[in-house]
Amino acid sequence: MKISTKGRYALRVMVDLGLHNTGDWIRLKDIATRQNISEKYLEAIVKTLVTNSLLEGKRGKNGGYRLLRKPAEYTVWDIISVTETGELAPVACLEEGAETCPMRNECPTISMWQDFGNVEREYFSKITIQDLLDKAAGKAAANPKADPAETALYISQLSACL
Amino acid sequence: MKISTKGRYALRVMVDLGLHNTGDWIRLKDIATRQNISEKYLEAIVKTLVTNSLLEGKRGKNGGYRLLRKPAEYTVWDIISVTETGELAPVACLEEGAETCPMRNECPTISMWQDFGNVEREYFSKITIQDLLDKAAGKAAANPKADPAETALYISQLSACL
DNA sequence: CAATTAACCCAGTATGTCAATAGGTTTTTC
DNA sequence: GAAAAACCTATTGACATACTGGGTTAATTG
């Protein structure tokens, strides 16, 4: 019943990229520093985001990553559905390649698990990265800092506790 | 995002006891045999159900376990909330004894996780053990067996794929 | 009262996933 | 051609989960 670190980190990357969505390429090193996450570990996570066409990477000097769409066009479900490794189905017999349970037609709980999977999907599909950015901005405004520079730093690190 | 085996087994025990809810004491050995689960492993699971007052056990000859309330008075949430070991909170910072995150007031996602936890709880609180028994009976009726004895056996094992 | 039965208790293991690390290769820019 | 950064492969350590084994206590029964 826990969301994995991988999924949370992926969200943090997306929010970080949303906060620095200038069109320029953002280095993974910078994201890792801001988010205080191991760069090496982030590599694997970002890779799945790239292969699932959630963002694009560019190699070489001045390379990095950037969003492919607008923050409002990513749902939270988009991200966690590709990063949650052990598949999202709440029980094993609903997984993709699972061999069909011999008692599936009579199982009293299968529909409960299926429905719950749908509830999960619907809930997280209604929240977009833009919503999280708005929430961050709103909270930042509600907690004003004396120094504008401090505010900027603060906002750039806001997704640290995702 | 997976429910643990422990939680599913606990549900199977409760449904099994509901199917044999005669007032007599049901031996764990019989439940384990019907459900094809290791009796030893079930011990630990049943223990938490007893300590949480979901069922009662009686020692000695002719002892066993039985429900304390009617099947309609147990919600699925009642069961999985005590058996899901790693606590039910979708993220660590929402756990019971978790040290409060220093950025909690500014965290853009904490409310998303909190709300999702509530969605989970509400969903599983609306489903009772009686609902699962009804579902089982309905499916049994929809898949009639030639032999009445076979039907009885079949119903008694219905929760096998929980 | 003694034998049997079944819940109860405590300790240990094995497997597997998750989180993280390490080192190297390719691509691009300047 | 040197530097920078994404990309690739593999391995490790820690921890939880699922499961096993052996023994103790309490209740029934002949």
Coordinates of N, CA and C in Angstrom, one line a residue, chain A residues 1-4 8 11 15 76-77 80 84 86-93 95 101 103-116 119-120 123-124 127 132-133 135-136 139-140 143 145 154 157-162, chain B residues 1-4 8 11 15 76-77 80 84 86-93 95 101 103-116 119-120 123-124 127 132-133 135-136 139-140 143 145 154 157-162:
Chain A
M1 N 0.8 -1.2 0.0 CA 0.0 0.0 0.0 C 0.9 1.3 0.0
K2 N 2.1 1.1 -0.3 CA 3.0 2.2 -0.3 C 3.4 2.5 -1.8
I3 N 3.6 3.8 -2.0 CA 4.1 4.2 -3.3 C 5.6 4.1 -3.2
S4 N 6.3 3.7 -4.2 CA 7.8 3.5 -4.1 C 8.5 4.8 -4.2
R8 N 8.0 8.4 -6.4 CA 8.1 9.8 -5.8 C 9.2 10.6 -6.4
L11 N 8.2 11.9 -9.7 CA 7.4 13.1 -9.6 C 8.2 14.3 -9.3
V15 N 8.3 17.8 -11.4 CA 8.0 19.1 -10.8 C 9.2 20.0 -10.9
V76 N -0.5 13.0 -12.7 CA 0.3 12.2 -11.8 C 0.3 10.7 -12.2
W77 N -0.8 10.3 -12.6 CA -1.0 8.9 -13.0 C 0.0 8.5 -14.2
I80 N 3.4 8.0 -12.3 CA 3.6 6.8 -11.4 C 3.2 5.5 -12.0
E84 N 6.2 2.9 -11.1 CA 5.9 1.9 -10.1 C 6.3 0.6 -10.7
G86 N 6.7 -2.7 -9.6 CA 6.0 -4.0 -9.4 C 4.6 -4.0 -9.9
E87 N 4.4 -3.3 -11.0 CA 3.0 -3.1 -11.6 C 2.0 -2.6 -10.5
L88 N 1.0 -1.9 -11.1 CA 0.1 -1.2 -10.2 C -1.0 -2.0 -9.7
A89 N -1.3 -3.1 -10.3 CA -2.4 -3.9 -9.8 C -2.3 -4.2 -8.3
P90 N -3.4 -4.0 -7.6 CA -3.3 -4.2 -6.1 C -3.1 -5.7 -5.7
V91 N -3.4 -6.6 -6.6 CA -3.1 -8.0 -6.3 C -2.5 -8.7 -7.5
A92 N -1.7 -9.7 -7.3 CA -0.9 -10.4 -8.3 C -1.8 -10.9 -9.5
C93 N -3.0 -11.4 -9.2 CA -3.7 -12.1 -10.2 C -4.3 -11.1 -11.2
E95 N -2.3 -8.7 -12.5 CA -1.2 -8.2 -13.3 C -1.3 -8.6 -14.8
C101 N -6.2 -17.0 -13.1 CA -6.6 -17.9 -12.0 C -7.7 -18.8 -12.4
M103 N -10.0 -20.0 -10.7 CA -11.3 -19.8 -10.1 C -11.7 -18.3 -10.3
R104 N -11.2 -17.7 -11.3 CA -11.4 -16.3 -11.6 C -12.9 -16.0 -11.8
N105 N -13.6 -16.9 -12.4 CA -15.1 -16.7 -12.7 C -15.9 -16.7 -11.4
E106 N -15.3 -17.4 -10.4 CA -16.1 -17.5 -9.1 C -15.5 -16.7 -8.0
C107 N -14.4 -16.1 -8.3 CA -13.7 -15.3 -7.2 C -14.6 -14.2 -6.6
P108 N -14.8 -14.2 -5.3 CA -15.7 -13.2 -4.7 C -15.0 -11.8 -4.6
T109 N -13.7 -11.7 -4.8 CA -13.0 -10.5 -4.5 C -12.4 -9.8 -5.7
I110 N -12.3 -10.5 -6.8 CA -11.6 -10.0 -8.0 C -12.2 -8.6 -8.4
S111 N -13.5 -8.5 -8.4 CA -14.1 -7.3 -8.8 C -13.8 -6.1 -7.8
M112 N -13.7 -6.5 -6.6 CA -13.3 -5.5 -5.6 C -11.9 -4.9 -5.9
W113 N -11.0 -5.8 -6.2 CA -9.6 -5.3 -6.5 C -9.6 -4.5 -7.8
Q114 N -10.3 -5.1 -8.8 CA -10.3 -4.3 -10.1 C -10.9 -2.9 -9.9
D115 N -12.0 -2.9 -9.2 CA -12.6 -1.5 -8.9 C -11.7 -0.6 -8.2
F116 N -11.0 -1.2 -7.2 CA -10.1 -0.3 -6.5 C -8.9 0.2 -7.4
V119 N -10.3 3.1 -9.1 CA -10.4 4.2 -8.2 C -9.0 4.9 -8.1
E120 N -8.0 4.1 -7.9 CA -6.6 4.7 -7.9 C -6.3 5.5 -9.2
Y123 N -8.3 8.7 -9.5 CA -7.8 9.7 -8.5 C -6.6 10.4 -9.0
F124 N -5.6 9.6 -9.4 CA -4.3 10.3 -9.8 C -4.3 10.8 -11.2
I127 N -5.1 14.7 -11.2 CA -4.1 15.7 -10.7 C -3.0 15.8 -11.8
L132 N 0.4 20.6 -9.1 CA 1.4 20.6 -8.1 C 2.2 21.9 -8.1
L133 N 2.5 22.4 -9.3 CA 3.2 23.6 -9.4 C 2.4 24.8 -8.8
K135 N 0.1 24.5 -6.5 CA 0.1 24.3 -5.1 C 1.4 24.8 -4.4
A136 N 2.5 24.5 -5.1 CA 3.8 25.0 -4.6 C 3.9 26.5 -4.6
K139 N 1.6 27.9 -1.8 CA 2.2 27.8 -0.5 C 3.4 28.7 -0.3
A140 N 4.1 28.9 -1.4 CA 5.3 29.8 -1.3 C 4.8 31.2 -1.0
N143 N 3.8 31.7 2.5 CA 4.9 31.7 3.5 C 6.1 32.6 2.9
K145 N 9.1 35.0 2.1 CA 10.5 35.1 2.7 C 10.9 36.6 2.6
Y154 N 14.1 29.0 -2.5 CA 13.1 28.2 -1.8 C 12.2 27.5 -2.8
Q157 N 13.5 24.6 -4.7 CA 13.7 23.4 -3.9 C 12.4 22.8 -3.4
L158 N 11.3 23.4 -3.8 CA 10.1 23.1 -3.1 C 9.6 21.7 -3.2
S159 N 10.0 21.0 -4.2 CA 9.5 19.7 -4.4 C 10.4 18.7 -3.6
A160 N 11.2 19.2 -2.7 CA 12.1 18.3 -2.0 C 11.5 17.2 -1.1
C161 N 10.3 17.5 -0.7 CA 9.7 16.5 0.2 C 8.6 15.7 -0.4
L162 N 8.6 15.6 -1.7 CA 7.6 14.8 -2.4 C 7.7 13.3 -2.0
Chain B
M1 N 2.2 -0.3 -4.0 CA 0.8 -0.2 -4.5 C 0.1 -1.6 -4.4
K2 N 0.8 -2.5 -3.8 CA 0.3 -3.9 -3.7 C -0.3 -4.1 -2.3
I3 N -1.3 -4.9 -2.2 CA -1.8 -5.3 -0.9 C -1.0 -6.6 -0.5
S4 N -0.6 -6.7 0.7 CA 0.3 -7.8 1.1 C -0.5 -9.1 1.2
R8 N -4.4 -10.3 2.4 CA -5.3 -11.1 1.6 C -5.7 -12.4 2.4
L11 N -8.2 -11.8 5.0 CA -9.6 -11.7 4.4 C -10.1 -13.1 4.1
V15 N -13.6 -14.7 5.5 CA -14.6 -15.2 4.6 C -14.9 -16.6 4.9
V76 N -14.1 -4.5 5.0 CA -12.8 -5.0 4.5 C -11.7 -4.1 5.1
W77 N -12.0 -2.9 5.3 CA -11.0 -2.0 5.9 C -10.6 -2.4 7.3
I80 N -8.0 -5.3 6.6 CA -6.7 -4.9 6.1 C -5.9 -3.8 6.8
E84 N -2.1 -5.1 7.3 CA -1.1 -4.5 6.4 C 0.0 -4.0 7.4
G86 N 3.3 -2.8 7.1 CA 4.0 -1.5 6.8 C 3.2 -0.3 6.9
E87 N 2.2 -0.3 7.7 CA 1.3 0.8 7.8 C 0.7 1.2 6.4
L88 N -0.5 1.8 6.5 CA -1.3 2.0 5.3 C -1.0 3.3 4.6
A89 N -0.4 4.2 5.2 CA -0.1 5.5 4.6 C 0.7 5.3 3.3
P90 N 0.3 6.0 2.2 CA 0.9 5.8 0.9 C 2.3 6.3 0.9
V91 N 2.7 7.2 1.8 CA 4.1 7.7 1.8 C 4.6 7.7 3.3
A92 N 5.9 7.6 3.4 CA 6.5 7.4 4.8 C 6.2 8.6 5.7
C93 N 6.2 9.8 5.1 CA 6.1 11.0 6.0 C 4.7 11.2 6.5
E95 N 3.2 8.5 8.0 CA 3.1 7.4 9.0 C 2.9 7.9 10.4
C101 N 8.1 16.3 8.7 CA 9.0 16.8 7.7 C 9.1 18.3 7.9
M103 N 9.6 20.5 5.8 CA 9.0 21.3 4.8 C 7.5 21.0 4.6
R104 N 7.0 20.4 5.6 CA 5.6 19.9 5.6 C 4.6 21.0 5.2
N105 N 4.8 22.2 5.8 CA 3.9 23.3 5.5 C 3.9 23.8 4.1
E106 N 5.1 23.5 3.4 CA 5.2 24.0 2.0 C 5.1 22.9 1.0
C107 N 5.0 21.6 1.5 CA 5.0 20.5 0.6 C 3.8 20.5 -0.4
P108 N 4.1 20.4 -1.7 CA 3.0 20.5 -2.7 C 2.2 19.2 -2.8
T109 N 2.7 18.2 -2.3 CA 2.0 16.9 -2.5 C 1.4 16.2 -1.3
I110 N 1.8 16.8 -0.1 CA 1.3 16.1 1.1 C -0.2 15.9 1.1
S111 N -0.9 16.9 0.6 CA -2.4 16.8 0.7 C -2.9 15.8 -0.3
M112 N -2.2 15.7 -1.4 CA -2.5 14.7 -2.4 C -2.4 13.3 -1.8
W113 N -1.4 13.0 -1.1 CA -1.2 11.7 -0.5 C -2.2 11.5 0.6
Q114 N -2.4 12.5 1.4 CA -3.4 12.4 2.5 C -4.8 12.1 1.9
D115 N -5.2 12.8 0.9 CA -6.5 12.6 0.3 C -6.6 11.2 -0.3
F116 N -5.5 10.7 -0.9 CA -5.6 9.4 -1.4 C -5.8 8.3 -0.3
V119 N -9.3 8.2 0.4 CA -10.0 7.5 -0.7 C -9.9 6.0 -0.5
E120 N -8.8 5.6 -0.2 CA -8.5 4.1 0.1 C -9.5 3.7 1.2
Y123 N -13.1 3.7 0.4 CA -13.5 2.6 -0.6 C -13.7 1.2 0.2
F124 N -12.7 0.9 0.9 CA -12.7 -0.4 1.6 C -13.6 -0.5 2.8
I127 N -17.2 -1.9 1.9 CA -17.4 -3.3 1.6 C -17.3 -4.1 2.8
L132 N -19.0 -9.9 0.5 CA -18.1 -10.9 -0.2 C -18.8 -12.3 -0.2
L133 N -19.5 -12.6 0.9 CA -20.2 -13.8 1.0 C -21.3 -13.9 0.0
K135 N -21.5 -12.2 -2.7 CA -20.9 -12.3 -4.1 C -20.5 -13.7 -4.4
A136 N -20.0 -14.4 -3.4 CA -19.6 -15.8 -3.5 C -20.8 -16.6 -3.8
K139 N -22.2 -16.0 -7.3 CA -21.4 -16.6 -8.4 C -21.6 -18.1 -8.4
A140 N -21.7 -18.7 -7.2 CA -22.0 -20.1 -7.1 C -23.3 -20.5 -7.8
N143 N -23.0 -20.5 -11.5 CA -22.2 -21.6 -12.1 C -22.6 -22.9 -11.4
K145 N -23.5 -26.6 -10.2 CA -22.8 -27.8 -10.4 C -23.8 -28.9 -10.4
Y154 N -17.6 -26.9 -3.3 CA -17.2 -25.7 -4.1 C -17.4 -24.4 -3.3
Q157 N -14.9 -23.8 -0.6 CA -13.6 -23.4 -1.0 C -13.5 -22.1 -1.8
L158 N -14.7 -21.4 -1.8 CA -14.8 -20.3 -2.7 C -13.8 -19.2 -2.5
S159 N -13.4 -19.0 -1.3 CA -12.5 -17.9 -1.1 C -11.0 -18.2 -1.4
A160 N -10.8 -19.3 -2.1 CA -9.4 -19.7 -2.3 C -8.6 -18.7 -3.1
C161 N -9.2 -17.9 -3.9 CA -8.3 -17.1 -4.8 C -8.4 -15.6 -4.3
L162 N -8.7 -15.4 -3.1 CA -8.7 -14.0 -2.6 C -7.3 -13.4 -2.6

